[in-house]
PDB file of C-alpha atoms in Angstrom:
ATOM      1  CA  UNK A   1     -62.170 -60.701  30.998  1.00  0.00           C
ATOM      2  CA  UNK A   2     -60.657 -58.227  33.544  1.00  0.00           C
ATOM      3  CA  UNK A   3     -59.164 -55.268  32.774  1.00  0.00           C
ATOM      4  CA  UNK A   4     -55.680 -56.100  32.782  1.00  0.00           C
ATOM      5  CA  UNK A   5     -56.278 -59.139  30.217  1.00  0.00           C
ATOM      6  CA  UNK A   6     -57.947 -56.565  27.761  1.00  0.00           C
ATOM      7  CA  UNK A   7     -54.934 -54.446  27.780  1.00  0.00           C
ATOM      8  CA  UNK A   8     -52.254 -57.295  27.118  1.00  0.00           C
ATOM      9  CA  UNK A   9     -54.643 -58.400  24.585  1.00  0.00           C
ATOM     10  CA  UNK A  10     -54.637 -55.185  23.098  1.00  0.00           C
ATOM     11  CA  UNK A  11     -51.079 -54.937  23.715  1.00  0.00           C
ATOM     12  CA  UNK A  12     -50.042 -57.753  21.967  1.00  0.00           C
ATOM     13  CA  UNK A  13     -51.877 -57.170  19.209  1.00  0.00           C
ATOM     14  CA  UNK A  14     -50.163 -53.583  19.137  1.00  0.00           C
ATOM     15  CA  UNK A  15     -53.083 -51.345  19.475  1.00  0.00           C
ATOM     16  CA  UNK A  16     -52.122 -49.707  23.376  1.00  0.00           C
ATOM     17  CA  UNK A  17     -51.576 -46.518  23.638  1.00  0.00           C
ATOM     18  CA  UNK A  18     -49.075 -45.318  26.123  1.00  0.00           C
ATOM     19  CA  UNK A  19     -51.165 -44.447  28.593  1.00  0.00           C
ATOM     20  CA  UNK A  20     -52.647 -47.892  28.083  1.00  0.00           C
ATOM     21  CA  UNK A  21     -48.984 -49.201  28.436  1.00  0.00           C
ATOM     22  CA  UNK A  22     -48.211 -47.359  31.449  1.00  0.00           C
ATOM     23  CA  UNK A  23     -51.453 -48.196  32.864  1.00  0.00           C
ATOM     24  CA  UNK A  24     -50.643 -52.217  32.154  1.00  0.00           C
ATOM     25  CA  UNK A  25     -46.804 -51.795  33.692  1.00  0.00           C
ATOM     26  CA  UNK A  26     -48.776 -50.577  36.734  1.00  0.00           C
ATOM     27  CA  UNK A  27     -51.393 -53.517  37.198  1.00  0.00           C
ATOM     28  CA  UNK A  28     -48.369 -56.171  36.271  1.00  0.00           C
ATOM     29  CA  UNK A  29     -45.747 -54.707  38.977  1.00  0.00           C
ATOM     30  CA  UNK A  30     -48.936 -54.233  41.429  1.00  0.00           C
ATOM     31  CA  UNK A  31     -49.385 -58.045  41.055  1.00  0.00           C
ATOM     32  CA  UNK A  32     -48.205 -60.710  43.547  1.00  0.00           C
ATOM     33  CA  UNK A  33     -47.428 -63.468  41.558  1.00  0.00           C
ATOM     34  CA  UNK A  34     -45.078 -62.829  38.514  1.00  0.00           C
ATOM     35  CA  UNK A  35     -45.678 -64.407  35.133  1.00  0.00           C
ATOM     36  CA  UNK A  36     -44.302 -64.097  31.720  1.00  0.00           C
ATOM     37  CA  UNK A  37     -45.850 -60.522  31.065  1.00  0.00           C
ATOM     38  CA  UNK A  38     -44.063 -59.130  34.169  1.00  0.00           C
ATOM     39  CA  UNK A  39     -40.980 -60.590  33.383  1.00  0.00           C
ATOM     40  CA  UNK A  40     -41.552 -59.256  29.400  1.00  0.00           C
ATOM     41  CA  UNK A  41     -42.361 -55.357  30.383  1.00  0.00           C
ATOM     42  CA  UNK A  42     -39.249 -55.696  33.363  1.00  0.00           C
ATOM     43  CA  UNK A  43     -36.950 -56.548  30.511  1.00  0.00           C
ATOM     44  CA  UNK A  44     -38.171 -54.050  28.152  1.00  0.00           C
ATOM     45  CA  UNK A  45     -37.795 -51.340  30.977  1.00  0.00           C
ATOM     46  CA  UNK A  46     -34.313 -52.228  32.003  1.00  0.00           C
ATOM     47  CA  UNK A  47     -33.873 -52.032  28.312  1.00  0.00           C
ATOM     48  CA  UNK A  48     -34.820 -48.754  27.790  1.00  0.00           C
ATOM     49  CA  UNK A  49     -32.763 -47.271  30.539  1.00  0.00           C
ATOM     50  CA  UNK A  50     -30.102 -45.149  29.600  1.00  0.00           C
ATOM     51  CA  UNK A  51     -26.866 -45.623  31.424  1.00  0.00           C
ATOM     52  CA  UNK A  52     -25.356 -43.124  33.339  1.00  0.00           C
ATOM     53  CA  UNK A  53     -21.710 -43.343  31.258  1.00  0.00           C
ATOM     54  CA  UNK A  54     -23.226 -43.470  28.444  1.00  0.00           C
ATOM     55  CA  UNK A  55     -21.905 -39.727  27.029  1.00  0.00           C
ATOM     56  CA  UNK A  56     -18.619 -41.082  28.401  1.00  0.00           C
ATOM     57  CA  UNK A  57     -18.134 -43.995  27.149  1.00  0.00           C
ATOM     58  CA  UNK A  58     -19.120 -43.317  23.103  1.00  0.00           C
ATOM     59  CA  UNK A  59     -16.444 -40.233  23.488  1.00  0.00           C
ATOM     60  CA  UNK A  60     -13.969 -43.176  24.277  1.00  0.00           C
ATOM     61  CA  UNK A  61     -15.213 -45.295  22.064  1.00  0.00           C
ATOM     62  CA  UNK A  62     -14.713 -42.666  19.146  1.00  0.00           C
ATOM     63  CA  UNK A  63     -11.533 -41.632  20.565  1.00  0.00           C
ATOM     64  CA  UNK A  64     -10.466 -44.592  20.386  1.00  0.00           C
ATOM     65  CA  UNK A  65     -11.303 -45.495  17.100  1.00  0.00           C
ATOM     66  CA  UNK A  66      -9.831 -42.067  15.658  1.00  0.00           C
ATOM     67  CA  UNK A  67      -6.708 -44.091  17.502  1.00  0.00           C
ATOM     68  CA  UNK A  68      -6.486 -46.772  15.823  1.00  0.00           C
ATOM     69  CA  UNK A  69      -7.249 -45.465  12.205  1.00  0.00           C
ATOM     70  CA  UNK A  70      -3.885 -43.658  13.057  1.00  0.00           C
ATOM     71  CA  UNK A  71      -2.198 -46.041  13.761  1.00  0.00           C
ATOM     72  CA  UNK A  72      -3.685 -48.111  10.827  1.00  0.00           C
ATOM     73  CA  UNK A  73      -2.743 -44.917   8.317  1.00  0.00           C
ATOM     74  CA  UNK A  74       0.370 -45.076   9.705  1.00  0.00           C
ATOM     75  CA  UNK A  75       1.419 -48.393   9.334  1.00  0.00           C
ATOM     76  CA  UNK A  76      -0.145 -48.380   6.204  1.00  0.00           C
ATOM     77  CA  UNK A  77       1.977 -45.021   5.167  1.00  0.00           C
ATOM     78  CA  UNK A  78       5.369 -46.466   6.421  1.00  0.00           C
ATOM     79  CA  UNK A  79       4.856 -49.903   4.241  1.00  0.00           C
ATOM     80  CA  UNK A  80       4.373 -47.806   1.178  1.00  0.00           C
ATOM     81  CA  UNK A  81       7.150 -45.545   1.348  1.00  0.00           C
ATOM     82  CA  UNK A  82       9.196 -48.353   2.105  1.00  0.00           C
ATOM     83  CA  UNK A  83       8.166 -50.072  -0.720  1.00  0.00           C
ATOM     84  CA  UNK A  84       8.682 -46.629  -3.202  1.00  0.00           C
ATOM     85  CA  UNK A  85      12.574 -46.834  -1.372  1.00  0.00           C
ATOM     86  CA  UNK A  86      13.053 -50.716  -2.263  1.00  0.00           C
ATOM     87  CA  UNK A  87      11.630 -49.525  -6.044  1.00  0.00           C
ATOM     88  CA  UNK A  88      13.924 -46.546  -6.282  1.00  0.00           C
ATOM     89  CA  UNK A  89      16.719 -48.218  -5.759  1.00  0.00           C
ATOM     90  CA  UNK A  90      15.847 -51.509  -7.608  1.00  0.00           C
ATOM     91  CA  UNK A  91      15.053 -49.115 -10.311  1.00  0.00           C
ATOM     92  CA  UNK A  92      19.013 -47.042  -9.730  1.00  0.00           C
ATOM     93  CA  UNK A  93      20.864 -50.623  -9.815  1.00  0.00           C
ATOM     94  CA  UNK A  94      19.332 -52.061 -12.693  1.00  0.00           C
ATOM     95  CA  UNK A  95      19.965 -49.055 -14.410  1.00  0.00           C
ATOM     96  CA  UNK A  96      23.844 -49.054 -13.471  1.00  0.00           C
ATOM     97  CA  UNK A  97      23.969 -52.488 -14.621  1.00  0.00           C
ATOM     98  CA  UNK A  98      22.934 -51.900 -17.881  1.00  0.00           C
ATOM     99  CA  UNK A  99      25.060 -48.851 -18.148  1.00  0.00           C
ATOM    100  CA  UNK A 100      28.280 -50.816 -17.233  1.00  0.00           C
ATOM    101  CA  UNK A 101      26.702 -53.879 -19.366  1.00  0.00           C
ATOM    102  CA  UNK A 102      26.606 -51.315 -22.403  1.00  0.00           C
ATOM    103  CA  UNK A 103      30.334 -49.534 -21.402  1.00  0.00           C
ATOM    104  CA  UNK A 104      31.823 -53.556 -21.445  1.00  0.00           C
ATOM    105  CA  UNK A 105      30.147 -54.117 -25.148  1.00  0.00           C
ATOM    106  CA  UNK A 106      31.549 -50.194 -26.473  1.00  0.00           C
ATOM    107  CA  UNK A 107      35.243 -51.657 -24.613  1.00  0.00           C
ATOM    108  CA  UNK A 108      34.681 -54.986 -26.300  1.00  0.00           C
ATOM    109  CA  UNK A 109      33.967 -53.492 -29.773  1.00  0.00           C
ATOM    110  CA  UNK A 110      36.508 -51.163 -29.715  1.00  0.00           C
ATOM    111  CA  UNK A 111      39.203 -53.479 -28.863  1.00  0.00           C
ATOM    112  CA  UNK A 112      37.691 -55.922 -31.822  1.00  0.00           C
ATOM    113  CA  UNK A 113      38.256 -53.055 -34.305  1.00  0.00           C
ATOM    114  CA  UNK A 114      41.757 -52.367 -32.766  1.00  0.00           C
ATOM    115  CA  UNK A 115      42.709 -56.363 -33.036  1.00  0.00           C
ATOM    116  CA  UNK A 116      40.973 -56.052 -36.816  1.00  0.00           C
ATOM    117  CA  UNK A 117      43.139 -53.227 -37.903  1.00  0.00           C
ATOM    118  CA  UNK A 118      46.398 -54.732 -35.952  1.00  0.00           C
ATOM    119  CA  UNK A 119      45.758 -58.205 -37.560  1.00  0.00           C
ATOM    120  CA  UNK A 120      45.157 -56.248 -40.896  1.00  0.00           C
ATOM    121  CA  UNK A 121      48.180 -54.357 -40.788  1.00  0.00           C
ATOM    122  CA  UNK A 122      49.923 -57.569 -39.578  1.00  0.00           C
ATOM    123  CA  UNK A 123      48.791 -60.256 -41.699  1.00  0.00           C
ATOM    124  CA  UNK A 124      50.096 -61.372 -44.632  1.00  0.00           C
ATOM    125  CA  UNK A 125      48.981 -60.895 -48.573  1.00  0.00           C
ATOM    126  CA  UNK A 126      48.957 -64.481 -48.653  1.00  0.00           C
ATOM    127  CA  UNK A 127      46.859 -65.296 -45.654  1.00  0.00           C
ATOM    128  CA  UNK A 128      43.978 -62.801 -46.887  1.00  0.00           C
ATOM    129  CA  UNK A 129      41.094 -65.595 -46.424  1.00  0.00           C
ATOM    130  CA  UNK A 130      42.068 -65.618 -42.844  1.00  0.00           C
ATOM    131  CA  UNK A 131      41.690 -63.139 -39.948  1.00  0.00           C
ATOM    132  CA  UNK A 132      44.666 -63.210 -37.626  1.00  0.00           C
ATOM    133  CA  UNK A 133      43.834 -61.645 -34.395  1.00  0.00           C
ATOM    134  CA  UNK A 134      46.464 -61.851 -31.937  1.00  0.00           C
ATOM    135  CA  UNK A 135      49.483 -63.464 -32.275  1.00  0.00           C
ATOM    136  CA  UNK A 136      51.940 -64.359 -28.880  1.00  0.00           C
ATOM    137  CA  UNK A 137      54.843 -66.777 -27.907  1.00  0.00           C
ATOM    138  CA  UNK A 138      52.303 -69.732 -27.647  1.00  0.00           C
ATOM    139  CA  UNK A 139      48.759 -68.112 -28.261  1.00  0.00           C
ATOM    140  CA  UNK A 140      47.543 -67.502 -32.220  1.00  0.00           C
ATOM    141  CA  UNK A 141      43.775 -66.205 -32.820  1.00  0.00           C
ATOM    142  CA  UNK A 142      42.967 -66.858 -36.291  1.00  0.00           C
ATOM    143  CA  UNK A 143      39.272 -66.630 -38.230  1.00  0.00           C
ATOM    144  CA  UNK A 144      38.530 -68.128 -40.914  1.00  0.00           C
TER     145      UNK A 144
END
């Protein structure tokens, strides 16, 4: 076995050191003919290069991220106030209407006790098992 065989058989058994590793980069690039392992340690040291944007590139990245968690908050901000507006005023009208719902049953009642003590007044000691309430030309509202 030649030297470069004991380190990729050391290597892929993940006992190299890296001056082993460097030393095996060497022999494979030094080669003529490429094979697998050449192809294997290229890839793994294109890899490993940094790129020259990279500083750039994660500060836009984050910028742009800060961006569109804005832009989420505040879409997510103007659907719930507009929701608290549609409650508030759901909440105002169905408050009115039971206030004029509870204003037509006080008008209602006290017109019933103002028909009771007119029909009262009106009606006849004769005609006591009945409740007259309005009388007109062609209209009579009688109880019984």
């Amino acid at each position: 076995m030649t030297n470069q065989e004991n380190l990729l058989d050391k290597y892929y058994r993940g006992e190299t050191s890296l001056e082993e590793e460097k030393e095996l980069m060497e022999l494979l690039a030094s080669e003529e003919n490429q094979g697998a392992d050449e192809d294997l340690f290229a890839y793994f040291e294109n890899e490993a290069a940094i790129p020259d944007d990279l500083e750039e590139s994660l500060f836009n990245g984050v910028l742009e991220k800060q961006e569109q968690r804005k832009t989420r908050r505040m879409r997510w901000y103007s659907f719930s106030s507009a929701a608290a507006v549609v409650l508030v005023l759901l909440s105002v009208y169905i408050d009115f209407r039971k206030e004029q719902k509870r204003e037509m049953e006080n008008q209602f009642f006290v017109m019933e006790q103002a028909l009771y003590q007119l029909s009262s007044s009106l009606q006849p000691e004769e005609q006591q098992d009945m409740l007259v309430l309005w009388v007109d030309k062609d209209v009579e509202i009688i109880l019984n």
